[in-house]
Amino acid sequence: MVFGQVVIGPPGSGKTTYCNGMSQFLSLLGRKVAVVNLDPANDALPYECAINIEDLIKLSDVMAEHSLGPNGGLVYCMDYLEKNIDWLEGKLKPLIEDHYLLFDFPGQVELFFLHSNARSVINKLIKKLNLRLTAVHLIDAHLCCDPGKYVSALLLSLSTMLHLELPHINVLSKIDLIENYGNLAFNLDFYTDVQDLSYLQHHLEQNPRSAKYRKLTKELCDVIDDFGLVNFSTLDIQDKESVGNLVKLIDKSNGYIFSSIDSSAVEFSKIAAAPLDWDYYRTAAVQEKYMKDDEFVQQTSRMQ
């Protein structure tokens, strides 16, 4: 049984940096890690990848040959990969005996909530190679500073979760830079736990463009609330404690924590139900570490 992560997220959310940092962290834990680059537009890799889609197809060649732009070219590349899935399976088979896999996917969000090719590639690998994968969806933390962008991030996260149908963890990346983007309207746990979104309505109405779509935004927020699926973890990829806590959550979601256990069903149930002591590290400790005390007091008063 092989475990791994499907790393996705919008452009600039830090997917490649995440794969680089995560592979180094897991290697320090004693795991043999293989990074699989499936982003044909990623031609400056900071990590050593075991498999590179550019050996199969190059985005620049596709754009030149078919007169496509970057978005159309990426869709073409994913379609081509789906049709040549045997190539990827052949590359993966020597690795699945003893490697933990990190799949670095393109940042074009349409591939993960609109088109079916990326999902098809993932599902075929899961079935044929018996993989246990968790989708790690990175969202840039600065989106929390803009209520409209935050709602858009929630919709993207929800749509992606429903489309991929994988164990799924949404992550606010670059949390160490949260203060560089401006003040948050509420405490950090409001955004990580996706609390009552009606509180955002007042802030949305301050923006003339957002106020114009007030009714639409309210209906979208109601959809997010009705599903009740989305929440966020936080990540500073340069902080080993932050990465370590995220790894614990990922290991529990894809079953890695059970892989070395030979126990009864009761013992498995105890481990599955055991808390990860995650809430504190996901919110309070992060806010204390990366946000100033005076801002914390100011934001607390807004919630009262």
mmCIF file of C-alpha atoms in Angstrom, residues 108-249:
data_model
loop_
_atom_site.group_PDB
_atom_site.id
_atom_site.type_symbol
_atom_site.label_atom_id
_atom_site.label_comp_id
_atom_site.label_asym_id
_atom_site.label_seq_id
_atom_site.Cartn_x
_atom_site.Cartn_y
_atom_site.Cartn_z
ATOM 1 C CA GLN A 108 -4.990 26.083 -13.164
ATOM 2 C CA VAL A 109 -7.987 25.733 -10.859
ATOM 3 C CA GLU A 110 -10.385 24.705 -13.656
ATOM 4 C CA LEU A 111 -8.611 21.363 -13.834
ATOM 5 C CA PHE A 112 -9.869 20.444 -10.368
ATOM 6 C CA PHE A 113 -13.461 21.639 -10.252
ATOM 7 C CA LEU A 114 -14.524 21.857 -13.899
ATOM 8 C CA HIS A 115 -12.585 19.479 -16.164
ATOM 9 C CA SER A 116 -12.467 15.749 -15.495
ATOM 10 C CA ASN A 117 -9.002 14.887 -16.839
ATOM 11 C CA ALA A 118 -6.988 15.542 -13.657
ATOM 12 C CA ARG A 119 -9.540 13.651 -11.563
ATOM 13 C CA SER A 120 -9.457 10.793 -14.051
ATOM 14 C CA VAL A 121 -5.660 10.602 -13.874
ATOM 15 C CA ILE A 122 -5.758 10.483 -10.070
ATOM 16 C CA ASN A 123 -8.527 7.874 -9.950
ATOM 17 C CA LYS A 124 -6.771 5.598 -12.436
ATOM 18 C CA LEU A 125 -3.562 5.720 -10.401
ATOM 19 C CA ILE A 126 -5.450 4.983 -7.194
ATOM 20 C CA LYS A 127 -7.204 1.950 -8.664
ATOM 21 C CA LYS A 128 -4.318 0.457 -10.649
ATOM 22 C CA LEU A 129 -1.499 1.102 -8.160
ATOM 23 C CA ASN A 130 -3.496 0.868 -4.911
ATOM 24 C CA LEU A 131 -2.516 4.361 -3.785
ATOM 25 C CA ARG A 132 -3.788 6.097 -0.648
ATOM 26 C CA LEU A 133 -3.777 9.799 -1.453
ATOM 27 C CA THR A 134 -4.832 12.975 0.324
ATOM 28 C CA ALA A 135 -5.547 16.167 -1.597
ATOM 29 C CA VAL A 136 -3.676 19.084 -0.020
ATOM 30 C CA HIS A 137 -5.318 22.249 -1.319
ATOM 31 C CA LEU A 138 -3.200 25.355 -0.730
ATOM 32 C CA ILE A 139 -4.830 28.781 -0.478
ATOM 33 C CA ASP A 140 -2.736 31.921 -0.008
ATOM 34 C CA ALA A 141 -3.455 33.344 3.454
ATOM 35 C CA HIS A 142 -3.653 36.900 2.119
ATOM 36 C CA LEU A 143 -7.128 36.126 0.724
ATOM 37 C CA CYS A 144 -8.454 36.304 4.286
ATOM 38 C CA CYS A 145 -7.751 40.055 4.297
ATOM 39 C CA ASP A 146 -10.371 40.641 1.574
ATOM 40 C CA PRO A 147 -13.880 39.307 2.403
ATOM 41 C CA GLY A 148 -14.781 38.914 -1.271
ATOM 42 C CA LYS A 149 -11.621 36.969 -2.079
ATOM 43 C CA TYR A 150 -12.122 34.847 1.031
ATOM 44 C CA VAL A 151 -15.631 33.840 -0.098
ATOM 45 C CA SER A 152 -14.196 33.003 -3.534
ATOM 46 C CA ALA A 153 -11.548 30.825 -1.870
ATOM 47 C CA LEU A 154 -14.267 29.033 0.078
ATOM 48 C CA LEU A 155 -16.228 28.329 -3.096
ATOM 49 C CA LEU A 156 -13.125 27.075 -4.856
ATOM 50 C CA SER A 157 -12.264 24.814 -1.924
ATOM 51 C CA LEU A 158 -15.793 23.410 -1.710
ATOM 52 C CA SER A 159 -16.042 22.813 -5.464
ATOM 53 C CA THR A 160 -12.666 21.081 -5.521
ATOM 54 C CA MET A 161 -13.562 18.854 -2.576
ATOM 55 C CA LEU A 162 -16.794 17.732 -4.229
ATOM 56 C CA HIS A 163 -15.147 17.225 -7.616
ATOM 57 C CA LEU A 164 -12.078 15.215 -6.578
ATOM 58 C CA GLU A 165 -13.798 13.056 -3.934
ATOM 59 C CA LEU A 166 -10.542 12.431 -2.051
ATOM 60 C CA PRO A 167 -9.558 12.813 1.594
ATOM 61 C CA HIS A 168 -9.054 16.559 1.536
ATOM 62 C CA ILE A 169 -7.205 19.152 3.603
ATOM 63 C CA ASN A 170 -7.476 22.863 2.871
ATOM 64 C CA VAL A 171 -4.424 24.843 3.959
ATOM 65 C CA LEU A 172 -3.857 28.567 4.416
ATOM 66 C CA SER A 173 -0.289 28.766 3.162
ATOM 67 C CA LYS A 174 2.255 31.536 3.841
ATOM 68 C CA ILE A 175 0.644 32.134 7.217
ATOM 69 C CA ASP A 176 3.935 33.650 8.392
ATOM 70 C CA LEU A 177 3.297 36.565 6.014
ATOM 71 C CA ILE A 178 -0.267 37.201 7.176
ATOM 72 C CA GLU A 179 0.561 40.624 8.651
ATOM 73 C CA ASN A 180 2.103 41.805 5.397
ATOM 74 C CA TYR A 181 -1.294 41.747 3.711
ATOM 75 C CA GLY A 182 -3.184 43.976 6.163
ATOM 76 C CA ASN A 183 -5.383 43.505 9.205
ATOM 77 C CA LEU A 184 -7.939 40.732 9.415
ATOM 78 C CA ALA A 185 -11.504 41.737 10.175
ATOM 79 C CA PHE A 186 -11.838 38.923 12.741
ATOM 80 C CA ASN A 187 -9.705 36.522 14.714
ATOM 81 C CA LEU A 188 -7.895 33.836 12.767
ATOM 82 C CA ASP A 189 -10.220 31.062 13.931
ATOM 83 C CA PHE A 190 -13.104 32.814 12.164
ATOM 84 C CA TYR A 191 -11.348 32.045 8.870
ATOM 85 C CA THR A 192 -9.927 28.616 9.676
ATOM 86 C CA ASP A 193 -13.193 27.262 11.107
ATOM 87 C CA VAL A 194 -15.368 29.110 8.534
ATOM 88 C CA GLN A 195 -17.672 30.514 11.160
ATOM 89 C CA ASP A 196 -20.925 32.414 10.567
ATOM 90 C CA LEU A 197 -20.342 34.059 7.184
ATOM 91 C CA SER A 198 -23.143 36.556 7.768
ATOM 92 C CA TYR A 199 -20.595 38.575 9.747
ATOM 93 C CA LEU A 200 -18.808 39.243 6.490
ATOM 94 C CA GLN A 201 -21.807 40.984 4.931
ATOM 95 C CA HIS A 202 -21.081 44.327 6.623
ATOM 96 C CA HIS A 203 -17.490 44.296 5.401
ATOM 97 C CA LEU A 204 -18.510 43.304 1.898
ATOM 98 C CA GLU A 205 -20.929 46.210 1.715
ATOM 99 C CA GLN A 206 -18.079 48.654 2.357
ATOM 100 C CA ASN A 207 -16.788 47.832 -1.120
ATOM 101 C CA PRO A 208 -19.029 49.315 -3.860
ATOM 102 C CA ARG A 209 -18.243 46.442 -6.220
ATOM 103 C CA SER A 210 -19.065 43.812 -3.595
ATOM 104 C CA ALA A 211 -22.199 45.653 -2.451
ATOM 105 C CA LYS A 212 -23.575 45.426 -5.979
ATOM 106 C CA TYR A 213 -23.637 41.633 -5.679
ATOM 107 C CA ARG A 214 -24.803 41.499 -2.074
ATOM 108 C CA LYS A 215 -27.705 39.114 -2.719
ATOM 109 C CA LEU A 216 -25.582 36.790 -4.823
ATOM 110 C CA THR A 217 -22.843 36.748 -2.195
ATOM 111 C CA LYS A 218 -25.374 35.936 0.524
ATOM 112 C CA GLU A 219 -26.721 32.993 -1.465
ATOM 113 C CA LEU A 220 -23.192 31.699 -2.102
ATOM 114 C CA CYS A 221 -22.372 31.975 1.597
ATOM 115 C CA ASP A 222 -25.544 30.028 2.387
ATOM 116 C CA VAL A 223 -24.407 27.246 0.045
ATOM 117 C CA ILE A 224 -21.038 27.067 1.809
ATOM 118 C CA ASP A 225 -22.730 27.007 5.215
ATOM 119 C CA ASP A 226 -25.236 24.350 4.133
ATOM 120 C CA PHE A 227 -22.509 21.947 3.022
ATOM 121 C CA GLY A 228 -20.450 22.599 6.150
ATOM 122 C CA LEU A 229 -17.422 20.835 4.663
ATOM 123 C CA VAL A 230 -14.790 23.545 4.402
ATOM 124 C CA ASN A 231 -12.270 24.465 7.057
ATOM 125 C CA PHE A 232 -8.608 25.356 6.938
ATOM 126 C CA SER A 233 -5.353 24.367 8.520
ATOM 127 C CA THR A 234 -2.437 26.799 8.527
ATOM 128 C CA LEU A 235 1.104 26.408 7.303
ATOM 129 C CA ASP A 236 4.453 28.122 7.543
ATOM 130 C CA ILE A 237 6.559 25.856 5.358
ATOM 131 C CA GLN A 238 9.759 27.122 7.013
ATOM 132 C CA ASP A 239 8.584 26.216 10.519
ATOM 133 C CA LYS A 240 9.106 22.550 11.406
ATOM 134 C CA GLU A 241 6.395 22.594 14.076
ATOM 135 C CA SER A 242 3.859 23.947 11.580
ATOM 136 C CA VAL A 243 4.849 21.368 8.956
ATOM 137 C CA GLY A 244 4.882 18.592 11.545
ATOM 138 C CA ASN A 245 1.344 19.318 12.695
ATOM 139 C CA LEU A 246 0.119 19.327 9.116
ATOM 140 C CA VAL A 247 1.859 16.005 8.454
ATOM 141 C CA LYS A 248 0.009 14.483 11.424
ATOM 142 C CA LEU A 249 -3.291 15.565 9.926
#
